[in-house]
Amino acid sequence: MKVTYSWLKEFVELKVSPEKLSCQLTMAGLSVASFERFNDDWVYDIEVTSNRPDWLSVRGIACEVAAVTGGKLKKKDDGRWAIDDRKKSKNRKAKEQKPFSITIEDRKCCSLYWGSLIKDVKVGPSPEWLKKRLESIGLRPVNNVVDITNYCLMEFGQPLHAFDFDKIRGSSIIVRRARPGERLVLIDGSEKKLDPEVLVIADASKALATAGIMGGKESEVTERTMSVLLESAYFDPVTIRRGTRSLGLTSDASYRFERGVDKAGVKKALDAATRMIKDLCYGTFVESLECGSGAQNQNLKIVFPLKNVEDILSVRISSNIIRSMLEKLGFGVKPKSKDVFHVSVPTYRRDVKDVEDLIEEVARIYGYEKIPLTTPLIKPFSFKIPACQALEPKVRDFFVASGLKEVITYSLLSDDDFKKSAIPQPDVVRCLENPLSQDYSLLRSTLVPSLLKTVAHNVNRNNKNFEIFEISHVFSQKEQLAAGLVLCGARRSTWLKEFKSYGLLDLKGILETLLAEVAVENYKIENAKGEDAPWASSAAILKIDGERLGVFGQVSESVKVAWELKSKEDIFIAEILLETLAKFARLKKLLKPFLATPSIFRDVSVLAPEHISFEKIKASIQKQAEGYLKNLSVVECYQGKEIPEGSTGLTFSLEYAVKAKTLTDEEVNGIHQKVLQSLTADLGLKLR
């Protein structure tokens, strides 16, 4: 927004130099982007923030200047612009038809439209003072009528448009949506194909202008124009924004309408322009007509305790100074008591909604540089990092140390991603109201589809052997932090080892090592049902104290086909909830002394039917050897010719030791015999 020093002086009694005013405006929040001399005047180019459309007018900036400099705001009487709307020709009867009509078809997009008809206009060059003023702020003079509308636009912040009345068919103005395929040549010479997104001003047969954006070439004011119809209206900001986007076009008018003009200024700007056309173009005013509602919302009332100013700014400012600041900014101020004001917010200050906003206005005008630097009173407190937040880096570091590579995927999925993963959508699915694409419309309730999408991307580009993980949030009944792992294909060979295909036990080993790393011991692994892991051909559930921690398994062939995986590599996926793990994890390491007594080892080889899980065998051994068993490990898992079908040969190594003494063979043999008896009698295993 450009404004000149001389123009501001018409509204404010300025006693500061142009240079000092530039600094004061910048310190008050009206950042002066450039400040340069133009002839005998100074021009300020002010950066206007989106929440202050009132700064898009000379009058709005003048209020700020008066408040910032302490200068007296001149009461520039708007009565000088007043037009007697009731004055009509004496030869015309009261019931005679109006000279023109206004119809609004869409009241939501245009709630108020004023039109003013001036006849016998002499269109020509503007007077020198008007030309220089427009040129000083970067506007090109066109003719006296157009220059007057631009002048009033800059002074009042209300866009106006002038039509050649003789080119309006039927003497009727219709505010409507553009018809599909309708075309309009604009005043800049470009032809635009319109669509219903665009609001237009039309006559009885065609569109004359794009509402709030730019006028049409056919109805523009030229030197041959004799009668002028002035338009001043209130257009919906969203409608104008959509129209400019549809047309790929912006203007000074649309820039203001998009940010919202003050409805109270619609008639003021129209009257001012009408009076100037009468005076400078020697026209004859005929009549002004209104269509729509000019009713304003009631001014917002705020109870303003002055004590809050000192509490927040740490500086004491007298009530008289605060009142003077607010009144110069256009606020109505009435004392309710000694230290409380009733403040009425003007309609053009839609950015002010509460007491804190008023305090910001006081601080801005008073001067941020005048507010003393004080040390805030900080009470000591202890900050405890949430358990899940502390666990996350530990888990990430563990996965990286285990040779997995981290991936980061989108939290948004499509309905098709769930279907390809054979995962039904949860009852409470979180769907975006306005997704950028249907491929990213649903918040994921599990990491599995995202991981499968990553696997498909890599496998189909001939990267078939990899290990990845992701730690991110999932969204179901609530937002939770989850970790997902994938083992695909085979472990890469080294100079010591050859390729070896991954198996479900590899994935299980990583999870068990993670649990051991965070000191979780009382976990169980159970066979998963179909609904627990619908994407898997075989899967298991991890539980801690009966609470589900996660699931891991092998991806089924049907899911691989659905994701169009062009490879036969086995894929294994695990997903655990870190918030659940954090409840049981112990991140603080505890040191235990080594046993000073020697250990005694015994091996056990059994034939185990497939329906007997390792967990049951382990639990049986630990129960019988409680207090003596130091360690239990699987030495061998074998299935071959010597092993009956439906069974597995398992060999365990049992380490016995106690802290108090050295065990004898006789003591160990007695305990070990109980272990063997339990395995054969209770579980039905056969010793090998």
PDB file of C-alpha atoms in Angstrom, residues 23-295:
ATOM      1  CA  CYS A  23      10.768   4.773  11.548  1.00  0.00           C
ATOM      2  CA  GLN A  24       7.798   5.237  13.876  1.00  0.00           C
ATOM      3  CA  LEU A  25       5.439   3.379  11.543  1.00  0.00           C
ATOM      4  CA  THR A  26       7.850   0.451  11.222  1.00  0.00           C
ATOM      5  CA  MET A  27       8.270   0.200  14.996  1.00  0.00           C
ATOM      6  CA  ALA A  28       4.465   0.168  15.370  1.00  0.00           C
ATOM      7  CA  GLY A  29       4.035  -2.760  12.996  1.00  0.00           C
ATOM      8  CA  LEU A  30       3.391  -0.930   9.716  1.00  0.00           C
ATOM      9  CA  SER A  31       6.602  -2.066   8.083  1.00  0.00           C
ATOM     10  CA  VAL A  32       7.757   0.548   5.544  1.00  0.00           C
ATOM     11  CA  ALA A  33       9.252  -1.490   2.696  1.00  0.00           C
ATOM     12  CA  SER A  34      10.495   1.594   0.839  1.00  0.00           C
ATOM     13  CA  PHE A  35      10.590   5.347   1.395  1.00  0.00           C
ATOM     14  CA  GLU A  36      11.436   7.629  -1.500  1.00  0.00           C
ATOM     15  CA  ARG A  37      11.036  11.162  -2.730  1.00  0.00           C
ATOM     16  CA  PHE A  38       8.565  12.032  -5.494  1.00  0.00           C
ATOM     17  CA  ASN A  39       8.747  15.614  -6.717  1.00  0.00           C
ATOM     18  CA  ASP A  40       8.115  17.701  -3.576  1.00  0.00           C
ATOM     19  CA  ASP A  41       6.558  14.853  -1.624  1.00  0.00           C
ATOM     20  CA  TRP A  42       7.536  11.597   0.111  1.00  0.00           C
ATOM     21  CA  VAL A  43       6.055   8.203  -0.752  1.00  0.00           C
ATOM     22  CA  TYR A  44       5.761   5.343   1.774  1.00  0.00           C
ATOM     23  CA  ASP A  45       5.325   1.774   0.545  1.00  0.00           C
ATOM     24  CA  ILE A  46       3.818  -0.085   3.503  1.00  0.00           C
ATOM     25  CA  GLU A  47       3.641  -3.862   3.830  1.00  0.00           C
ATOM     26  CA  VAL A  48       0.100  -4.720   4.898  1.00  0.00           C
ATOM     27  CA  THR A  49      -0.548  -7.926   6.840  1.00  0.00           C
ATOM     28  CA  SER A  50      -3.530 -10.067   5.869  1.00  0.00           C
ATOM     29  CA  ASN A  51      -5.381  -9.394   9.145  1.00  0.00           C
ATOM     30  CA  ARG A  52      -5.369  -5.592   8.679  1.00  0.00           C
ATOM     31  CA  PRO A  53      -7.429  -4.717   5.576  1.00  0.00           C
ATOM     32  CA  ASP A  54      -8.090  -1.288   7.118  1.00  0.00           C
ATOM     33  CA  TRP A  55      -4.474  -0.400   6.293  1.00  0.00           C
ATOM     34  CA  LEU A  56      -5.363  -0.666   2.609  1.00  0.00           C
ATOM     35  CA  SER A  57      -6.726   2.879   2.738  1.00  0.00           C
ATOM     36  CA  VAL A  58      -5.239   6.304   3.399  1.00  0.00           C
ATOM     37  CA  ARG A  59      -7.820   6.946   6.112  1.00  0.00           C
ATOM     38  CA  GLY A  60      -6.923   3.691   7.884  1.00  0.00           C
ATOM     39  CA  ILE A  61      -3.212   4.496   7.863  1.00  0.00           C
ATOM     40  CA  ALA A  62      -3.962   8.055   8.996  1.00  0.00           C
ATOM     41  CA  CYS A  63      -5.576   6.694  12.184  1.00  0.00           C
ATOM     42  CA  GLU A  64      -2.394   4.718  12.879  1.00  0.00           C
ATOM     43  CA  VAL A  65      -0.235   7.768  12.183  1.00  0.00           C
ATOM     44  CA  ALA A  66      -2.271   9.892  14.593  1.00  0.00           C
ATOM     45  CA  ALA A  67      -1.950   7.274  17.323  1.00  0.00           C
ATOM     46  CA  VAL A  68       1.763   6.652  16.743  1.00  0.00           C
ATOM     47  CA  THR A  69       2.853  10.288  16.489  1.00  0.00           C
ATOM     48  CA  GLY A  70       0.371  11.734  18.968  1.00  0.00           C
ATOM     49  CA  GLY A  71      -0.838  14.107  16.270  1.00  0.00           C
ATOM     50  CA  LYS A  72      -4.410  15.344  16.264  1.00  0.00           C
ATOM     51  CA  LEU A  73      -6.692  13.500  13.877  1.00  0.00           C
ATOM     52  CA  LYS A  74      -8.514  16.058  11.749  1.00  0.00           C
ATOM     53  CA  LYS A  75     -12.243  15.517  11.529  1.00  0.00           C
ATOM     54  CA  LYS A  76     -12.512  15.435   7.782  1.00  0.00           C
ATOM     55  CA  ASP A  77     -16.255  15.921   7.493  1.00  0.00           C
ATOM     56  CA  ASP A  78     -17.821  13.152   5.450  1.00  0.00           C
ATOM     57  CA  GLY A  79     -20.857  15.400   5.169  1.00  0.00           C
ATOM     58  CA  ARG A  80     -19.130  17.253   2.359  1.00  0.00           C
ATOM     59  CA  TRP A  81     -19.558  14.151   0.248  1.00  0.00           C
ATOM     60  CA  ALA A  82     -23.241  13.670   1.156  1.00  0.00           C
ATOM     61  CA  ILE A  83     -25.671  13.207  -1.712  1.00  0.00           C
ATOM     62  CA  ASP A  84     -29.415  13.763  -1.288  1.00  0.00           C
ATOM     63  CA  ASP A  85     -30.760  10.430  -2.490  1.00  0.00           C
ATOM     64  CA  ARG A  86     -34.298  11.697  -2.200  1.00  0.00           C
ATOM     65  CA  LYS A  87     -33.787  14.600  -4.574  1.00  0.00           C
ATOM     66  CA  LYS A  88     -35.527  13.889  -7.851  1.00  0.00           C
ATOM     67  CA  SER A  89     -36.661  15.915 -10.826  1.00  0.00           C
ATOM     68  CA  LYS A  90     -39.762  17.979 -10.081  1.00  0.00           C
ATOM     69  CA  ASN A  91     -41.196  16.952 -13.452  1.00  0.00           C
ATOM     70  CA  ARG A  92     -41.161  13.254 -12.456  1.00  0.00           C
ATOM     71  CA  LYS A  93     -44.034  11.857 -10.437  1.00  0.00           C
ATOM     72  CA  ALA A  94     -43.348   9.916  -7.250  1.00  0.00           C
ATOM     73  CA  LYS A  95     -44.644   6.679  -8.751  1.00  0.00           C
ATOM     74  CA  GLU A  96     -42.652   7.014 -11.965  1.00  0.00           C
ATOM     75  CA  GLN A  97     -40.340   4.100 -12.817  1.00  0.00           C
ATOM     76  CA  LYS A  98     -36.774   4.222 -11.459  1.00  0.00           C
ATOM     77  CA  PRO A  99     -34.041   5.176 -13.963  1.00  0.00           C
ATOM     78  CA  PHE A 100     -32.354   1.779 -13.463  1.00  0.00           C
ATOM     79  CA  SER A 101     -32.822  -1.404 -11.460  1.00  0.00           C
ATOM     80  CA  ILE A 102     -30.559  -3.647  -9.366  1.00  0.00           C
ATOM     81  CA  THR A 103     -31.143  -7.370  -8.790  1.00  0.00           C
ATOM     82  CA  ILE A 104     -28.991  -9.678  -6.651  1.00  0.00           C
ATOM     83  CA  GLU A 105     -29.520 -13.369  -7.453  1.00  0.00           C
ATOM     84  CA  ASP A 106     -26.980 -14.668  -4.905  1.00  0.00           C
ATOM     85  CA  ARG A 107     -27.276 -12.764  -1.609  1.00  0.00           C
ATOM     86  CA  LYS A 108     -24.589 -14.902   0.028  1.00  0.00           C
ATOM     87  CA  CYS A 109     -21.955 -13.727  -2.476  1.00  0.00           C
ATOM     88  CA  CYS A 110     -23.165 -10.132  -2.610  1.00  0.00           C
ATOM     89  CA  SER A 111     -25.063  -8.901   0.431  1.00  0.00           C
ATOM     90  CA  LEU A 112     -25.072  -5.198  -0.530  1.00  0.00           C
ATOM     91  CA  TYR A 113     -24.965  -3.337  -3.845  1.00  0.00           C
ATOM     92  CA  TRP A 114     -25.237   0.419  -4.345  1.00  0.00           C
ATOM     93  CA  GLY A 115     -25.521   2.113  -7.705  1.00  0.00           C
ATOM     94  CA  SER A 116     -25.372   5.848  -8.421  1.00  0.00           C
ATOM     95  CA  LEU A 117     -26.379   7.365 -11.768  1.00  0.00           C
ATOM     96  CA  ILE A 118     -24.786  10.604 -12.998  1.00  0.00           C
ATOM     97  CA  LYS A 119     -25.724  12.048 -16.398  1.00  0.00           C
ATOM     98  CA  ASP A 120     -24.318  14.763 -18.673  1.00  0.00           C
ATOM     99  CA  VAL A 121     -20.798  13.797 -17.690  1.00  0.00           C
ATOM    100  CA  LYS A 122     -17.862  15.338 -19.535  1.00  0.00           C
ATOM    101  CA  VAL A 123     -15.110  12.709 -19.692  1.00  0.00           C
ATOM    102  CA  GLY A 124     -11.611  14.042 -20.185  1.00  0.00           C
ATOM    103  CA  PRO A 125      -8.219  14.437 -18.519  1.00  0.00           C
ATOM    104  CA  SER A 126      -8.115  14.815 -14.740  1.00  0.00           C
ATOM    105  CA  PRO A 127      -6.886  17.990 -13.085  1.00  0.00           C
ATOM    106  CA  GLU A 128      -3.145  18.131 -12.422  1.00  0.00           C
ATOM    107  CA  TRP A 129      -3.432  17.675  -8.641  1.00  0.00           C
ATOM    108  CA  LEU A 130      -5.359  14.412  -9.124  1.00  0.00           C
ATOM    109  CA  LYS A 131      -2.943  13.146 -11.779  1.00  0.00           C
ATOM    110  CA  LYS A 132       0.100  13.845  -9.586  1.00  0.00           C
ATOM    111  CA  ARG A 133      -1.466  12.185  -6.558  1.00  0.00           C
ATOM    112  CA  LEU A 134      -2.232   8.993  -8.478  1.00  0.00           C
ATOM    113  CA  GLU A 135       1.166   8.976 -10.194  1.00  0.00           C
ATOM    114  CA  SER A 136       2.913   9.395  -6.855  1.00  0.00           C
ATOM    115  CA  ILE A 137       1.440   6.081  -5.621  1.00  0.00           C
ATOM    116  CA  GLY A 138       2.133   4.243  -8.866  1.00  0.00           C
ATOM    117  CA  LEU A 139      -1.284   4.511 -10.597  1.00  0.00           C
ATOM    118  CA  ARG A 140      -1.607   5.568 -14.225  1.00  0.00           C
ATOM    119  CA  PRO A 141      -4.115   8.347 -14.898  1.00  0.00           C
ATOM    120  CA  VAL A 142      -6.769   7.298 -17.448  1.00  0.00           C
ATOM    121  CA  ASN A 143      -9.563   9.860 -17.441  1.00  0.00           C
ATOM    122  CA  ASN A 144     -11.309  11.937 -14.828  1.00  0.00           C
ATOM    123  CA  VAL A 145     -14.062   9.362 -14.087  1.00  0.00           C
ATOM    124  CA  VAL A 146     -11.722   6.363 -13.746  1.00  0.00           C
ATOM    125  CA  ASP A 147      -9.179   8.447 -11.821  1.00  0.00           C
ATOM    126  CA  ILE A 148     -11.874   9.484  -9.328  1.00  0.00           C
ATOM    127  CA  THR A 149     -12.809   5.830  -8.668  1.00  0.00           C
ATOM    128  CA  ASN A 150      -9.117   5.002  -8.124  1.00  0.00           C
ATOM    129  CA  TYR A 151      -8.678   8.011  -5.851  1.00  0.00           C
ATOM    130  CA  CYS A 152     -11.641   6.980  -3.683  1.00  0.00           C
ATOM    131  CA  LEU A 153     -10.393   3.373  -3.679  1.00  0.00           C
ATOM    132  CA  MET A 154      -7.102   4.474  -2.144  1.00  0.00           C
ATOM    133  CA  GLU A 155      -8.652   6.963   0.301  1.00  0.00           C
ATOM    134  CA  PHE A 156     -11.529   4.822   1.608  1.00  0.00           C
ATOM    135  CA  GLY A 157     -10.259   1.307   0.822  1.00  0.00           C
ATOM    136  CA  GLN A 158     -13.585   0.592  -0.930  1.00  0.00           C
ATOM    137  CA  PRO A 159     -13.313  -0.548  -4.574  1.00  0.00           C
ATOM    138  CA  LEU A 160     -15.612   1.240  -7.027  1.00  0.00           C
ATOM    139  CA  HIS A 161     -16.394   0.658 -10.687  1.00  0.00           C
ATOM    140  CA  ALA A 162     -17.833   3.003 -13.313  1.00  0.00           C
ATOM    141  CA  PHE A 163     -20.028   1.679 -16.154  1.00  0.00           C
ATOM    142  CA  ASP A 164     -21.016   3.506 -19.321  1.00  0.00           C
ATOM    143  CA  PHE A 165     -24.738   3.572 -18.533  1.00  0.00           C
ATOM    144  CA  ASP A 166     -25.799   3.823 -22.177  1.00  0.00           C
ATOM    145  CA  LYS A 167     -24.206   0.419 -22.845  1.00  0.00           C
ATOM    146  CA  ILE A 168     -26.215  -1.349 -20.133  1.00  0.00           C
ATOM    147  CA  ARG A 169     -29.118  -3.074 -21.874  1.00  0.00           C
ATOM    148  CA  GLY A 170     -32.459  -2.770 -20.195  1.00  0.00           C
ATOM    149  CA  SER A 171     -30.999  -0.275 -17.689  1.00  0.00           C
ATOM    150  CA  SER A 172     -30.725  -3.183 -15.292  1.00  0.00           C
ATOM    151  CA  ILE A 173     -27.862  -4.433 -13.147  1.00  0.00           C
ATOM    152  CA  ILE A 174     -27.945  -8.130 -12.224  1.00  0.00           C
ATOM    153  CA  VAL A 175     -25.465  -9.708  -9.807  1.00  0.00           C
ATOM    154  CA  ARG A 176     -25.296 -13.419 -10.670  1.00  0.00           C
ATOM    155  CA  ARG A 177     -23.019 -16.399 -11.199  1.00  0.00           C
ATOM    156  CA  ALA A 178     -21.398 -16.718 -14.603  1.00  0.00           C
ATOM    157  CA  ARG A 179     -23.011 -19.203 -16.961  1.00  0.00           C
ATOM    158  CA  PRO A 180     -20.951 -22.190 -18.195  1.00  0.00           C
ATOM    159  CA  GLY A 181     -19.024 -21.222 -21.313  1.00  0.00           C
ATOM    160  CA  GLU A 182     -19.809 -17.509 -20.987  1.00  0.00           C
ATOM    161  CA  ARG A 183     -17.030 -15.240 -22.252  1.00  0.00           C
ATOM    162  CA  LEU A 184     -16.015 -11.701 -21.360  1.00  0.00           C
ATOM    163  CA  VAL A 185     -13.396  -9.321 -22.742  1.00  0.00           C
ATOM    164  CA  LEU A 186     -11.886  -7.397 -19.824  1.00  0.00           C
ATOM    165  CA  ILE A 187     -10.610  -3.823 -19.815  1.00  0.00           C
ATOM    166  CA  ASP A 188      -7.016  -5.067 -20.090  1.00  0.00           C
ATOM    167  CA  GLY A 189      -7.923  -6.603 -23.467  1.00  0.00           C
ATOM    168  CA  SER A 190      -7.806 -10.238 -22.357  1.00  0.00           C
ATOM    169  CA  GLU A 191     -10.720 -12.550 -23.097  1.00  0.00           C
ATOM    170  CA  LYS A 192     -11.730 -14.897 -20.291  1.00  0.00           C
ATOM    171  CA  LYS A 193     -13.880 -18.009 -20.388  1.00  0.00           C
ATOM    172  CA  LEU A 194     -16.052 -17.839 -17.292  1.00  0.00           C
ATOM    173  CA  ASP A 195     -17.458 -20.595 -15.113  1.00  0.00           C
ATOM    174  CA  PRO A 196     -19.966 -20.636 -12.213  1.00  0.00           C
ATOM    175  CA  GLU A 197     -17.100 -20.078  -9.732  1.00  0.00           C
ATOM    176  CA  VAL A 198     -17.000 -16.473 -10.972  1.00  0.00           C
ATOM    177  CA  LEU A 199     -19.517 -13.858  -9.816  1.00  0.00           C
ATOM    178  CA  VAL A 200     -20.394 -11.336 -12.549  1.00  0.00           C
ATOM    179  CA  ILE A 201     -22.203  -8.030 -12.945  1.00  0.00           C
ATOM    180  CA  ALA A 202     -24.542  -8.396 -15.897  1.00  0.00           C
ATOM    181  CA  ASP A 203     -27.281  -6.524 -17.724  1.00  0.00           C
ATOM    182  CA  ALA A 204     -30.405  -8.038 -19.224  1.00  0.00           C
ATOM    183  CA  SER A 205     -28.460  -9.997 -21.855  1.00  0.00           C
ATOM    184  CA  LYS A 206     -24.791 -10.500 -20.987  1.00  0.00           C
ATOM    185  CA  ALA A 207     -22.015 -10.164 -18.427  1.00  0.00           C
ATOM    186  CA  LEU A 208     -20.533  -6.664 -18.087  1.00  0.00           C
ATOM    187  CA  ALA A 209     -17.803  -7.243 -15.494  1.00  0.00           C
ATOM    188  CA  THR A 210     -16.332  -9.800 -13.137  1.00  0.00           C
ATOM    189  CA  ALA A 211     -17.615  -8.801  -9.706  1.00  0.00           C
ATOM    190  CA  GLY A 212     -14.922  -7.356  -7.486  1.00  0.00           C
ATOM    191  CA  ILE A 213     -12.108  -8.235  -9.897  1.00  0.00           C
ATOM    192  CA  MET A 214     -12.137  -6.322 -13.206  1.00  0.00           C
ATOM    193  CA  GLY A 215     -14.586  -4.564 -15.492  1.00  0.00           C
ATOM    194  CA  GLY A 216     -15.466  -5.450 -19.068  1.00  0.00           C
ATOM    195  CA  LYS A 217     -14.127  -3.722 -22.148  1.00  0.00           C
ATOM    196  CA  GLU A 218     -17.523  -3.098 -23.722  1.00  0.00           C
ATOM    197  CA  SER A 219     -19.021  -1.148 -20.805  1.00  0.00           C
ATOM    198  CA  GLU A 220     -15.919   0.839 -19.777  1.00  0.00           C
ATOM    199  CA  VAL A 221     -16.002   4.614 -19.556  1.00  0.00           C
ATOM    200  CA  THR A 222     -14.506   6.372 -22.585  1.00  0.00           C
ATOM    201  CA  GLU A 223     -14.363   9.947 -23.892  1.00  0.00           C
ATOM    202  CA  ARG A 224     -17.730   9.335 -25.616  1.00  0.00           C
ATOM    203  CA  THR A 225     -19.460   8.395 -22.372  1.00  0.00           C
ATOM    204  CA  MET A 226     -22.317  10.710 -21.384  1.00  0.00           C
ATOM    205  CA  SER A 227     -23.889   8.862 -18.446  1.00  0.00           C
ATOM    206  CA  VAL A 228     -22.044   6.976 -15.713  1.00  0.00           C
ATOM    207  CA  LEU A 229     -23.372   4.331 -13.339  1.00  0.00           C
ATOM    208  CA  LEU A 230     -21.126   4.034 -10.272  1.00  0.00           C
ATOM    209  CA  GLU A 231     -20.955   0.700  -8.460  1.00  0.00           C
ATOM    210  CA  SER A 232     -20.076   0.235  -4.788  1.00  0.00           C
ATOM    211  CA  ALA A 233     -20.742  -3.157  -3.209  1.00  0.00           C
ATOM    212  CA  TYR A 234     -19.846  -5.713  -0.569  1.00  0.00           C
ATOM    213  CA  PHE A 235     -18.723  -9.028  -2.090  1.00  0.00           C
ATOM    214  CA  ASP A 236     -18.003 -12.212  -0.149  1.00  0.00           C
ATOM    215  CA  PRO A 237     -14.194 -12.610   0.291  1.00  0.00           C
ATOM    216  CA  VAL A 238     -14.232 -16.365  -0.409  1.00  0.00           C
ATOM    217  CA  THR A 239     -16.233 -15.885  -3.623  1.00  0.00           C
ATOM    218  CA  ILE A 240     -13.784 -13.269  -4.897  1.00  0.00           C
ATOM    219  CA  ARG A 241     -10.792 -15.419  -3.963  1.00  0.00           C
ATOM    220  CA  ARG A 242     -12.222 -18.365  -5.894  1.00  0.00           C
ATOM    221  CA  GLY A 243     -12.984 -16.115  -8.841  1.00  0.00           C
ATOM    222  CA  THR A 244      -9.433 -14.743  -9.031  1.00  0.00           C
ATOM    223  CA  ARG A 245      -8.048 -18.276  -8.833  1.00  0.00           C
ATOM    224  CA  SER A 246     -10.387 -19.465 -11.579  1.00  0.00           C
ATOM    225  CA  LEU A 247      -9.462 -16.557 -13.863  1.00  0.00           C
ATOM    226  CA  GLY A 248      -5.790 -16.417 -12.897  1.00  0.00           C
ATOM    227  CA  LEU A 249      -6.263 -12.690 -12.397  1.00  0.00           C
ATOM    228  CA  THR A 250      -5.861 -10.207  -9.538  1.00  0.00           C
ATOM    229  CA  SER A 251      -6.423  -6.473  -9.191  1.00  0.00           C
ATOM    230  CA  ASP A 252      -6.338  -3.721  -6.561  1.00  0.00           C
ATOM    231  CA  ALA A 253     -10.071  -4.285  -6.098  1.00  0.00           C
ATOM    232  CA  SER A 254      -9.880  -8.063  -5.664  1.00  0.00           C
ATOM    233  CA  TYR A 255      -6.922  -7.662  -3.279  1.00  0.00           C
ATOM    234  CA  ARG A 256      -9.190  -5.665  -0.954  1.00  0.00           C
ATOM    235  CA  PHE A 257     -12.358  -7.708  -1.386  1.00  0.00           C
ATOM    236  CA  GLU A 258     -10.458 -10.937  -0.625  1.00  0.00           C
ATOM    237  CA  ARG A 259      -9.412  -9.514   2.732  1.00  0.00           C
ATOM    238  CA  GLY A 260     -12.828  -8.072   3.488  1.00  0.00           C
ATOM    239  CA  VAL A 261     -13.960  -4.452   3.134  1.00  0.00           C
ATOM    240  CA  ASP A 262     -15.940  -2.556   5.746  1.00  0.00           C
ATOM    241  CA  LYS A 263     -19.621  -2.629   4.856  1.00  0.00           C
ATOM    242  CA  ALA A 264     -20.077   0.723   6.589  1.00  0.00           C
ATOM    243  CA  GLY A 265     -17.747   2.311   4.016  1.00  0.00           C
ATOM    244  CA  VAL A 266     -19.646   1.139   0.923  1.00  0.00           C
ATOM    245  CA  LYS A 267     -22.017   4.149   0.811  1.00  0.00           C
ATOM    246  CA  LYS A 268     -19.393   6.653   2.009  1.00  0.00           C
ATOM    247  CA  ALA A 269     -17.044   5.878  -0.876  1.00  0.00           C
ATOM    248  CA  LEU A 270     -19.937   5.956  -3.373  1.00  0.00           C
ATOM    249  CA  ASP A 271     -21.084   9.381  -2.166  1.00  0.00           C
ATOM    250  CA  ALA A 272     -17.536  10.746  -2.302  1.00  0.00           C
ATOM    251  CA  ALA A 273     -17.006   9.549  -5.869  1.00  0.00           C
ATOM    252  CA  THR A 274     -20.432  10.822  -6.928  1.00  0.00           C
ATOM    253  CA  ARG A 275     -19.698  14.283  -5.527  1.00  0.00           C
ATOM    254  CA  MET A 276     -16.277  14.398  -7.218  1.00  0.00           C
ATOM    255  CA  ILE A 277     -17.788  13.401 -10.586  1.00  0.00           C
ATOM    256  CA  LYS A 278     -20.354  16.182 -10.162  1.00  0.00           C
ATOM    257  CA  ASP A 279     -17.630  18.707  -9.353  1.00  0.00           C
ATOM    258  CA  LEU A 280     -14.830  17.601 -11.712  1.00  0.00           C
ATOM    259  CA  CYS A 281     -16.850  16.137 -14.595  1.00  0.00           C
ATOM    260  CA  TYR A 282     -19.752  18.596 -14.419  1.00  0.00           C
ATOM    261  CA  GLY A 283     -22.276  15.772 -14.215  1.00  0.00           C
ATOM    262  CA  THR A 284     -25.854  15.830 -12.988  1.00  0.00           C
ATOM    263  CA  PHE A 285     -26.728  13.461 -10.195  1.00  0.00           C
ATOM    264  CA  VAL A 286     -29.897  11.472 -10.942  1.00  0.00           C
ATOM    265  CA  GLU A 287     -30.370   8.912  -8.212  1.00  0.00           C
ATOM    266  CA  SER A 288     -28.705   6.315  -5.971  1.00  0.00           C
ATOM    267  CA  LEU A 289     -30.294   2.896  -5.479  1.00  0.00           C
ATOM    268  CA  GLU A 290     -29.579   0.211  -2.900  1.00  0.00           C
ATOM    269  CA  CYS A 291     -30.123  -3.524  -3.152  1.00  0.00           C
ATOM    270  CA  GLY A 292     -29.451  -5.957  -0.338  1.00  0.00           C
ATOM    271  CA  SER A 293     -28.857  -5.357   3.333  1.00  0.00           C
ATOM    272  CA  GLY A 294     -26.519  -2.670   4.578  1.00  0.00           C
ATOM    273  CA  ALA A 295     -27.058  -3.751   8.172  1.00  0.00           C
TER     274      ALA A 295
END
